[in-house]
Amino acid sequence: MNGNDTAYEERLMTYVGAVLQERTSAADPVNVPMIRHWVEAMELTSTVHLDPDAARATGRSGVVAPAAMTQAWVMRGYAATVRPTAGKGLFGDLVDLLAEGGYTSVVATDSDLELARELVPGDRVSVEEVVESISPEKQTGLGAGRFVTTLKTYRDGSGDVVATQRWRTLRFRPQAEPEAPKAPRPRPALNRDNAFWFEAAREHRLVIQRCSACGVLRHPPGPMCPRCRSLTWDTVEACGRASLYSWVVAHHPRHPAFDAPYVVAVVELEEGTRLITNLVDLAPDELEIGLPLRLRWVDADPDLSLPVFGPATSQED
Ligand code: ZN
């Protein structure tokens, strides 16, 4: 639905002037304990809120509530959580209608509080709220939207207005995010013990470290032979034939470099060492332990090539 067609506009405008909240009284009168909590939490330095003498010295008859507390007196607080109001009410209907016009996102833009007089302990505050205006559709930095302004009117026990508060939100049509370029794969942490392996991979050679003293193969790369503790080594190149040793299918967490779900596998090379890698051209339901695999290469970016494994085909050996 286009948020600009006439029929929609008419339906939307029926909400202007609508009462969102009938006049509702605060659960408690304005009181010093709540003022004290507020003054402490907000670190207010004015003495007119808690010290009657200081307040009288300013010409007031006693302590006064901080102006910004006006809304706090009528908030339902914890009760709103444990005893939510039944149904979503008129405001919920308005939000649904805005969503129907494509205005599914919201951001608060501003609030104006006007005080007619200061509140003092004993005041019994009530509030009522109406929809004051809904703007025509406007272009904003966030997208096309409408400003919805509601007006809260606060009254004392005699019904006299003590404050008004305009609350403006922008209900807008979110803009389509431009397609982000695919993120590069995470870079390996290179060090003097493993750099040779990634350098060989850049040349599409899958190498395995071999102890020069006892000949045992090892992976991942390390400085010392786990069998004989020799620090001398060279490499052999893997033939590329392997089998599936184990795997998981990763759904989360999502990483922008990978199209989830993807398979993270432990692959056993024909030479005997194992490698953690990804499988390609294989659906998760095709996998089984021992599945024959063949080496492939992913050129992730100009500086990073990585061995991955795909299915063994009959054309290959
Ligand atoms: Zn060795």
mmCIF file of C-alpha atoms and ligand atoms in Angstrom:
data_model
loop_
_atom_site.group_PDB
_atom_site.id
_atom_site.type_symbol
_atom_site.label_atom_id
_atom_site.label_comp_id
_atom_site.label_asym_id
_atom_site.label_seq_id
_atom_site.Cartn_x
_atom_site.Cartn_y
_atom_site.Cartn_z
ATOM 1 C CA MET A 1 0.000 0.000 0.000
ATOM 2 C CA ASN A 2 1.263 3.433 -0.915
ATOM 3 C CA GLY A 3 1.283 5.770 2.067
ATOM 4 C CA ASN A 4 0.219 8.655 -0.179
ATOM 5 C CA ASP A 5 -3.065 7.556 -1.715
ATOM 6 C CA THR A 6 -6.151 9.551 -0.822
ATOM 7 C CA ALA A 7 -8.135 6.774 0.828
ATOM 8 C CA TYR A 8 -5.188 5.979 3.066
ATOM 9 C CA GLU A 9 -4.681 9.634 3.902
ATOM 10 C CA GLU A 10 -8.325 9.909 4.980
ATOM 11 C CA ARG A 11 -8.127 6.876 7.201
ATOM 12 C CA LEU A 12 -4.953 8.197 8.787
ATOM 13 C CA MET A 13 -6.434 11.629 9.421
ATOM 14 C CA THR A 14 -9.335 10.140 11.398
ATOM 15 C CA TYR A 15 -6.771 9.623 14.143
ATOM 16 C CA VAL A 16 -5.979 13.314 14.462
ATOM 17 C CA GLY A 17 -7.673 14.444 17.654
ATOM 18 C CA ALA A 18 -8.228 10.872 18.792
ATOM 19 C CA VAL A 19 -7.865 10.282 22.503
ATOM 20 C CA LEU A 20 -5.068 7.785 23.075
ATOM 21 C CA GLN A 21 -5.413 7.878 26.811
ATOM 22 C CA GLU A 22 -8.411 9.059 28.770
ATOM 23 C CA ARG A 23 -7.637 11.174 31.785
ATOM 24 C CA THR A 24 -5.832 8.875 34.202
ATOM 25 C CA SER A 25 -4.707 9.739 37.713
ATOM 26 C CA ALA A 26 -1.278 9.000 39.126
ATOM 27 C CA ALA A 27 -1.090 6.096 41.560
ATOM 28 C CA ASP A 28 0.425 8.351 44.218
ATOM 29 C CA PRO A 29 0.379 12.061 44.944
ATOM 30 C CA VAL A 30 3.552 14.071 44.391
ATOM 31 C CA ASN A 31 5.749 13.099 47.333
ATOM 32 C CA VAL A 32 9.145 13.801 48.838
ATOM 33 C CA PRO A 33 10.522 10.225 48.779
ATOM 34 C CA MET A 34 10.104 9.979 45.016
ATOM 35 C CA ILE A 35 11.544 13.470 44.597
ATOM 36 C CA ARG A 36 14.553 12.385 46.667
ATOM 37 C CA HIS A 37 15.137 9.328 44.460
ATOM 38 C CA TRP A 38 14.989 11.521 41.374
ATOM 39 C CA VAL A 39 17.286 14.225 42.769
ATOM 40 C CA GLU A 40 19.845 11.602 43.754
ATOM 41 C CA ALA A 41 19.624 9.664 40.490
ATOM 42 C CA MET A 42 19.871 12.807 38.370
ATOM 43 C CA GLU A 43 22.486 14.352 40.679
ATOM 44 C CA LEU A 44 20.499 17.592 40.846
ATOM 45 C CA THR A 45 22.216 20.310 42.836
ATOM 46 C CA SER A 46 19.282 22.694 43.324
ATOM 47 C CA THR A 47 18.171 22.761 46.958
ATOM 48 C CA VAL A 48 14.558 23.813 46.230
ATOM 49 C CA HIS A 49 13.450 20.178 45.791
ATOM 50 C CA LEU A 50 14.290 18.852 49.245
ATOM 51 C CA ASP A 51 15.115 21.764 51.580
ATOM 52 C CA PRO A 52 11.946 23.718 52.596
ATOM 53 C CA ASP A 53 13.943 26.681 53.944
ATOM 54 C CA ALA A 54 15.987 26.958 50.755
ATOM 55 C CA ALA A 55 12.773 26.722 48.727
ATOM 56 C CA ARG A 56 11.084 29.451 50.801
ATOM 57 C CA ALA A 57 14.139 31.657 50.390
ATOM 58 C CA THR A 58 13.364 31.678 46.666
ATOM 59 C CA GLY A 59 9.807 32.857 47.254
ATOM 60 C CA ARG A 60 8.191 29.412 47.003
ATOM 61 C CA SER A 61 5.914 28.162 49.745
ATOM 62 C CA GLY A 62 7.894 24.939 50.120
ATOM 63 C CA VAL A 63 9.768 22.292 48.163
ATOM 64 C CA VAL A 64 8.796 21.717 44.516
ATOM 65 C CA ALA A 65 9.138 18.685 42.291
ATOM 66 C CA PRO A 66 11.720 18.861 39.496
ATOM 67 C CA ALA A 67 10.017 19.898 36.253
ATOM 68 C CA ALA A 68 11.373 16.928 34.345
ATOM 69 C CA MET A 69 9.622 14.624 36.805
ATOM 70 C CA THR A 70 6.188 15.614 35.508
ATOM 71 C CA GLN A 71 5.805 12.510 33.388
ATOM 72 C CA ALA A 72 7.233 10.282 36.115
ATOM 73 C CA TRP A 73 4.227 10.869 38.413
ATOM 74 C CA VAL A 74 1.837 9.196 36.010
ATOM 75 C CA MET A 75 4.063 6.444 34.678
ATOM 76 C CA ARG A 76 2.862 2.968 35.524
ATOM 77 C CA GLY A 77 6.397 1.740 36.096
ATOM 78 C CA TYR A 78 6.724 -1.840 37.191
ATOM 79 C CA ALA A 79 2.961 -2.336 37.119
ATOM 80 C CA ALA A 80 3.012 -1.925 33.342
ATOM 81 C CA THR A 81 5.206 -5.011 33.158
ATOM 82 C CA VAL A 82 3.315 -7.276 35.529
ATOM 83 C CA ARG A 83 -0.195 -6.040 34.680
ATOM 84 C CA PRO A 84 -0.106 -4.905 31.069
ATOM 85 C CA THR A 85 -3.102 -2.993 29.786
ATOM 86 C CA ALA A 86 -5.513 -5.320 27.974
ATOM 87 C CA GLY A 87 -5.418 -5.006 24.181
ATOM 88 C CA LYS A 88 -3.196 -2.721 22.208
ATOM 89 C CA GLY A 89 -5.673 0.136 22.134
ATOM 90 C CA LEU A 90 -6.086 3.007 19.752
ATOM 91 C CA PHE A 91 -2.401 3.756 19.626
ATOM 92 C CA GLY A 92 -1.711 0.175 18.556
ATOM 93 C CA ASP A 93 -4.303 0.551 15.796
ATOM 94 C CA LEU A 94 -2.609 3.737 14.624
ATOM 95 C CA VAL A 95 0.788 2.025 14.589
ATOM 96 C CA ASP A 96 -0.706 -0.815 12.540
ATOM 97 C CA LEU A 97 -2.215 1.643 10.071
ATOM 98 C CA LEU A 98 1.113 3.439 9.718
ATOM 99 C CA ALA A 99 2.809 0.089 9.075
ATOM 100 C CA GLU A 100 0.198 -0.636 6.418
ATOM 101 C CA GLY A 101 1.339 2.540 4.644
ATOM 102 C CA GLY A 102 4.914 1.283 4.792
ATOM 103 C CA TYR A 103 5.932 3.399 7.785
ATOM 104 C CA THR A 104 7.291 0.496 9.755
ATOM 105 C CA SER A 105 10.232 2.195 11.459
ATOM 106 C CA VAL A 106 10.155 4.736 14.212
ATOM 107 C CA VAL A 107 12.488 7.240 15.749
ATOM 108 C CA ALA A 108 11.666 9.752 18.467
ATOM 109 C CA THR A 109 12.521 13.240 17.267
ATOM 110 C CA ASP A 110 11.673 15.667 20.062
ATOM 111 C CA SER A 111 9.613 16.374 23.126
ATOM 112 C CA ASP A 112 8.466 19.801 24.373
ATOM 113 C CA LEU A 113 7.419 20.138 27.964
ATOM 114 C CA GLU A 114 5.603 23.317 29.010
ATOM 115 C CA LEU A 115 4.945 23.966 32.677
ATOM 116 C CA ALA A 116 2.040 26.054 33.905
ATOM 117 C CA ARG A 117 3.120 25.748 37.502
ATOM 118 C CA GLU A 118 5.522 23.744 39.618
ATOM 119 C CA LEU A 119 4.219 20.591 41.249
ATOM 120 C CA VAL A 120 4.361 20.374 45.031
ATOM 121 C CA PRO A 121 3.973 17.443 47.441
ATOM 122 C CA GLY A 122 0.328 16.484 47.723
ATOM 123 C CA ASP A 123 -0.554 17.348 44.120
ATOM 124 C CA ARG A 124 -2.634 14.635 42.504
ATOM 125 C CA VAL A 125 -1.501 14.589 38.882
ATOM 126 C CA SER A 126 -3.528 13.144 36.028
ATOM 127 C CA VAL A 127 -2.739 12.885 32.346
ATOM 128 C CA GLU A 128 -4.648 12.529 29.122
ATOM 129 C CA GLU A 129 -3.120 12.055 25.681
ATOM 130 C CA VAL A 130 -4.447 12.894 22.236
ATOM 131 C CA VAL A 131 -3.032 12.702 18.725
ATOM 132 C CA GLU A 132 -2.344 16.323 17.896
ATOM 133 C CA SER A 133 -1.137 15.995 14.338
ATOM 134 C CA ILE A 134 0.068 13.620 11.640
ATOM 135 C CA SER A 135 2.155 15.332 9.004
ATOM 136 C CA PRO A 136 2.004 14.751 5.265
ATOM 137 C CA GLU A 137 4.698 12.406 4.041
ATOM 138 C CA LYS A 138 8.089 14.107 4.164
ATOM 139 C CA GLN A 139 11.468 13.136 2.830
ATOM 140 C CA THR A 140 14.000 12.748 5.606
ATOM 141 C CA GLY A 141 17.527 11.454 5.858
ATOM 142 C CA LEU A 142 16.106 8.213 7.224
ATOM 143 C CA GLY A 143 13.557 7.786 4.464
ATOM 144 C CA ALA A 144 10.072 9.034 3.594
ATOM 145 C CA GLY A 145 7.924 9.349 6.686
ATOM 146 C CA ARG A 146 5.309 11.150 8.710
ATOM 147 C CA PHE A 147 5.756 13.047 11.929
ATOM 148 C CA VAL A 148 3.213 11.932 14.520
ATOM 149 C CA THR A 149 2.764 14.352 17.395
ATOM 150 C CA THR A 150 0.840 13.509 20.500
ATOM 151 C CA LEU A 151 -0.104 15.958 23.217
ATOM 152 C CA LYS A 152 -0.196 14.975 26.869
ATOM 153 C CA THR A 153 -2.033 17.293 29.192
ATOM 154 C CA TYR A 154 -1.237 17.084 32.889
ATOM 155 C CA ARG A 155 -3.735 18.410 35.410
ATOM 156 C CA ASP A 156 -3.870 18.785 39.149
ATOM 157 C CA GLY A 157 -6.635 17.513 41.434
ATOM 158 C CA SER A 158 -8.791 20.540 40.581
ATOM 159 C CA GLY A 159 -8.536 19.854 36.888
ATOM 160 C CA ASP A 160 -6.279 22.834 36.197
ATOM 161 C CA VAL A 161 -3.567 22.277 33.633
ATOM 162 C CA VAL A 162 -0.127 22.055 35.250
ATOM 163 C CA ALA A 163 1.868 21.003 32.189
ATOM 164 C CA THR A 164 1.630 19.952 28.561
ATOM 165 C CA GLN A 165 4.015 17.725 26.702
ATOM 166 C CA ARG A 166 4.315 17.299 22.967
ATOM 167 C CA TRP A 167 5.904 14.073 21.903
ATOM 168 C CA ARG A 168 6.951 13.792 18.280
ATOM 169 C CA THR A 169 8.069 10.669 16.489
ATOM 170 C CA LEU A 170 8.958 10.067 12.884
ATOM 171 C CA ARG A 171 7.287 6.978 11.467
ATOM 172 C CA PHE A 172 9.198 6.183 8.319
ATOM 173 C CA ARG A 173 9.649 3.751 5.496
ATOM 174 C CA PRO A 174 13.089 2.255 5.945
ATOM 175 C CA GLN A 175 15.335 2.642 2.918
ATOM 176 C CA ALA A 176 16.690 -0.496 1.363
ATOM 177 C CA GLU A 177 20.225 -1.069 2.515
ATOM 178 C CA PRO A 178 22.678 -1.006 -0.368
ATOM 179 C CA GLU A 179 24.072 -4.461 -0.965
ATOM 180 C CA ALA A 180 27.221 -4.619 1.101
ATOM 181 C CA PRO A 181 30.272 -5.915 -0.737
ATOM 182 C CA LYS A 182 31.084 -9.383 0.466
ATOM 183 C CA ALA A 183 33.372 -9.184 3.438
ATOM 184 C CA PRO A 184 36.808 -10.712 3.064
ATOM 185 C CA ARG A 185 37.542 -13.930 4.845
ATOM 186 C CA PRO A 186 39.103 -13.510 8.256
ATOM 187 C CA ARG A 187 42.874 -13.289 7.884
ATOM 188 C CA PRO A 188 44.964 -16.037 9.421
ATOM 189 C CA ALA A 189 47.271 -14.968 12.232
ATOM 190 C CA LEU A 190 50.625 -15.511 10.539
ATOM 191 C CA ASN A 191 53.766 -16.216 12.497
ATOM 192 C CA ARG A 192 57.196 -17.694 11.823
ATOM 193 C CA ASP A 193 55.911 -21.213 12.501
ATOM 194 C CA ASN A 194 52.965 -21.220 10.100
ATOM 195 C CA ALA A 195 53.837 -18.651 7.399
ATOM 196 C CA PHE A 196 55.342 -21.335 5.118
ATOM 197 C CA TRP A 197 52.021 -23.160 5.002
ATOM 198 C CA PHE A 198 50.022 -20.125 3.858
ATOM 199 C CA GLU A 199 52.773 -19.106 1.421
ATOM 200 C CA ALA A 200 52.551 -22.545 -0.211
ATOM 201 C CA ALA A 201 48.749 -22.266 -0.253
ATOM 202 C CA ARG A 202 49.068 -19.019 -2.226
ATOM 203 C CA GLU A 203 50.763 -21.134 -4.902
ATOM 204 C CA HIS A 204 47.977 -23.726 -4.605
ATOM 205 C CA ARG A 205 50.265 -26.220 -2.963
ATOM 206 C CA LEU A 206 48.967 -28.048 0.104
ATOM 207 C CA VAL A 207 52.060 -28.878 2.090
ATOM 208 C CA ILE A 208 52.585 -30.983 5.183
ATOM 209 C CA GLN A 209 55.349 -30.369 7.658
ATOM 210 C CA ARG A 210 57.770 -33.287 8.019
ATOM 211 C CA CYS A 211 60.329 -33.886 10.751
ATOM 212 C CA SER A 212 63.795 -34.058 9.200
ATOM 213 C CA ALA A 213 65.022 -36.315 11.988
ATOM 214 C CA CYS A 214 62.339 -39.017 12.236
ATOM 215 C CA GLY A 215 60.215 -38.323 9.186
ATOM 216 C CA VAL A 216 56.853 -38.019 10.964
ATOM 217 C CA LEU A 217 54.317 -35.707 9.320
ATOM 218 C CA ARG A 218 52.460 -33.132 11.372
ATOM 219 C CA HIS A 219 49.693 -30.565 11.085
ATOM 220 C CA PRO A 220 48.955 -27.883 12.171
ATOM 221 C CA PRO A 221 52.432 -26.427 11.741
ATOM 222 C CA GLY A 222 54.630 -26.145 14.797
ATOM 223 C CA PRO A 223 58.272 -25.598 15.624
ATOM 224 C CA MET A 224 58.999 -28.995 17.218
ATOM 225 C CA CYS A 225 58.419 -32.625 16.300
ATOM 226 C CA PRO A 226 55.877 -34.056 18.761
ATOM 227 C CA ARG A 227 57.546 -37.476 18.488
ATOM 228 C CA CYS A 228 61.309 -36.820 18.675
ATOM 229 C CA ARG A 229 61.425 -33.124 19.617
ATOM 230 C CA SER A 230 63.618 -32.237 16.689
ATOM 231 C CA LEU A 231 63.461 -28.612 15.586
ATOM 232 C CA THR A 232 64.473 -29.375 12.011
ATOM 233 C CA TRP A 233 61.839 -29.950 9.384
ATOM 234 C CA ASP A 234 60.938 -29.720 5.737
ATOM 235 C CA THR A 235 57.684 -30.246 3.847
ATOM 236 C CA VAL A 236 56.063 -32.666 1.467
ATOM 237 C CA GLU A 237 53.248 -31.758 -0.883
ATOM 238 C CA ALA A 238 49.947 -33.510 -0.328
ATOM 239 C CA CYS A 239 48.532 -35.455 -3.269
ATOM 240 C CA GLY A 240 45.069 -33.991 -2.684
ATOM 241 C CA ARG A 241 43.230 -37.230 -2.014
ATOM 242 C CA ALA A 242 41.469 -37.274 1.332
ATOM 243 C CA SER A 243 38.472 -38.575 3.198
ATOM 244 C CA LEU A 244 35.938 -37.012 5.515
ATOM 245 C CA TYR A 245 36.869 -37.578 9.136
ATOM 246 C CA SER A 246 34.201 -35.424 10.809
ATOM 247 C CA TRP A 247 32.144 -32.296 10.182
ATOM 248 C CA VAL A 248 29.698 -29.765 11.534
ATOM 249 C CA VAL A 249 27.210 -27.613 9.661
ATOM 250 C CA ALA A 250 27.615 -24.014 10.829
ATOM 251 C CA HIS A 251 24.441 -21.935 10.926
ATOM 252 C CA HIS A 252 25.478 -19.419 13.579
ATOM 253 C CA PRO A 253 27.134 -17.161 14.328
ATOM 254 C CA ARG A 254 26.837 -15.568 10.908
ATOM 255 C CA HIS A 255 29.972 -14.080 9.409
ATOM 256 C CA PRO A 256 29.574 -11.844 6.347
ATOM 257 C CA ALA A 257 32.355 -13.673 4.501
ATOM 258 C CA PHE A 258 30.467 -16.959 4.580
ATOM 259 C CA ASP A 259 27.145 -18.017 3.128
ATOM 260 C CA ALA A 260 25.472 -19.923 5.943
ATOM 261 C CA PRO A 261 24.919 -22.742 6.374
ATOM 262 C CA TYR A 262 28.345 -24.022 5.480
ATOM 263 C CA VAL A 263 30.303 -27.145 6.335
ATOM 264 C CA VAL A 264 33.347 -27.072 8.556
ATOM 265 C CA ALA A 265 35.102 -30.399 8.175
ATOM 266 C CA VAL A 266 38.009 -32.324 9.550
ATOM 267 C CA VAL A 267 39.528 -34.007 6.530
ATOM 268 C CA GLU A 268 42.063 -36.823 6.695
ATOM 269 C CA LEU A 269 44.668 -36.535 3.961
ATOM 270 C CA GLU A 270 45.873 -39.672 2.267
ATOM 271 C CA GLU A 271 49.280 -38.887 3.805
ATOM 272 C CA GLY A 272 47.692 -39.292 7.251
ATOM 273 C CA THR A 273 47.496 -35.805 8.712
ATOM 274 C CA ARG A 274 44.182 -34.071 9.317
ATOM 275 C CA LEU A 275 43.125 -30.593 8.362
ATOM 276 C CA ILE A 276 40.246 -28.339 9.383
ATOM 277 C CA THR A 277 38.739 -26.931 6.202
ATOM 278 C CA ASN A 278 35.510 -26.243 4.363
ATOM 279 C CA LEU A 279 33.682 -28.536 1.996
ATOM 280 C CA VAL A 280 32.390 -27.233 -1.328
ATOM 281 C CA ASP A 281 29.921 -28.666 -3.842
ATOM 282 C CA LEU A 282 28.562 -30.999 -1.194
ATOM 283 C CA ALA A 283 25.237 -30.580 0.571
ATOM 284 C CA PRO A 284 25.151 -31.433 4.271
ATOM 285 C CA ASP A 285 22.827 -34.396 3.635
ATOM 286 C CA GLU A 286 25.362 -35.927 1.232
ATOM 287 C CA LEU A 287 28.019 -36.210 3.899
ATOM 288 C CA GLU A 288 29.152 -39.347 5.649
ATOM 289 C CA ILE A 289 32.234 -40.353 7.547
ATOM 290 C CA GLY A 290 34.869 -41.677 5.165
ATOM 291 C CA LEU A 291 33.457 -39.901 2.097
ATOM 292 C CA PRO A 292 36.241 -39.639 -0.538
ATOM 293 C CA LEU A 293 37.256 -36.022 -1.134
ATOM 294 C CA ARG A 294 39.528 -34.115 -3.478
ATOM 295 C CA LEU A 295 41.474 -30.938 -2.926
ATOM 296 C CA ARG A 296 40.165 -27.686 -4.425
ATOM 297 C CA TRP A 297 41.329 -24.128 -3.959
ATOM 298 C CA VAL A 298 39.512 -20.998 -2.911
ATOM 299 C CA ASP A 299 41.192 -17.755 -3.926
ATOM 300 C CA ALA A 300 39.586 -15.708 -1.197
ATOM 301 C CA ASP A 301 41.417 -12.531 -2.161
ATOM 302 C CA PRO A 302 44.685 -11.637 -3.902
ATOM 303 C CA ASP A 303 46.698 -12.497 -0.799
ATOM 304 C CA LEU A 304 44.799 -15.479 0.518
ATOM 305 C CA SER A 305 44.240 -18.857 -1.068
ATOM 306 C CA LEU A 306 42.907 -21.678 1.031
ATOM 307 C CA PRO A 307 42.541 -25.411 0.481
ATOM 308 C CA VAL A 308 38.976 -26.720 0.561
ATOM 309 C CA PHE A 309 37.610 -30.111 -0.394
ATOM 310 C CA GLY A 310 34.951 -31.244 -2.782
ATOM 311 C CA PRO A 311 33.582 -34.604 -3.860
ATOM 312 C CA ALA A 312 35.879 -37.096 -5.578
ATOM 313 C CA THR A 313 34.626 -37.576 -9.134
ATOM 314 C CA SER A 314 35.112 -40.665 -11.281
ATOM 315 C CA GLN A 315 37.191 -38.651 -13.811
ATOM 316 C CA GLU A 316 39.887 -38.181 -11.202
ATOM 317 C CA ASP A 317 42.069 -41.235 -10.637
HETATM 318 ZN ZN ZN B 1 60.698 -36.233 14.629
#
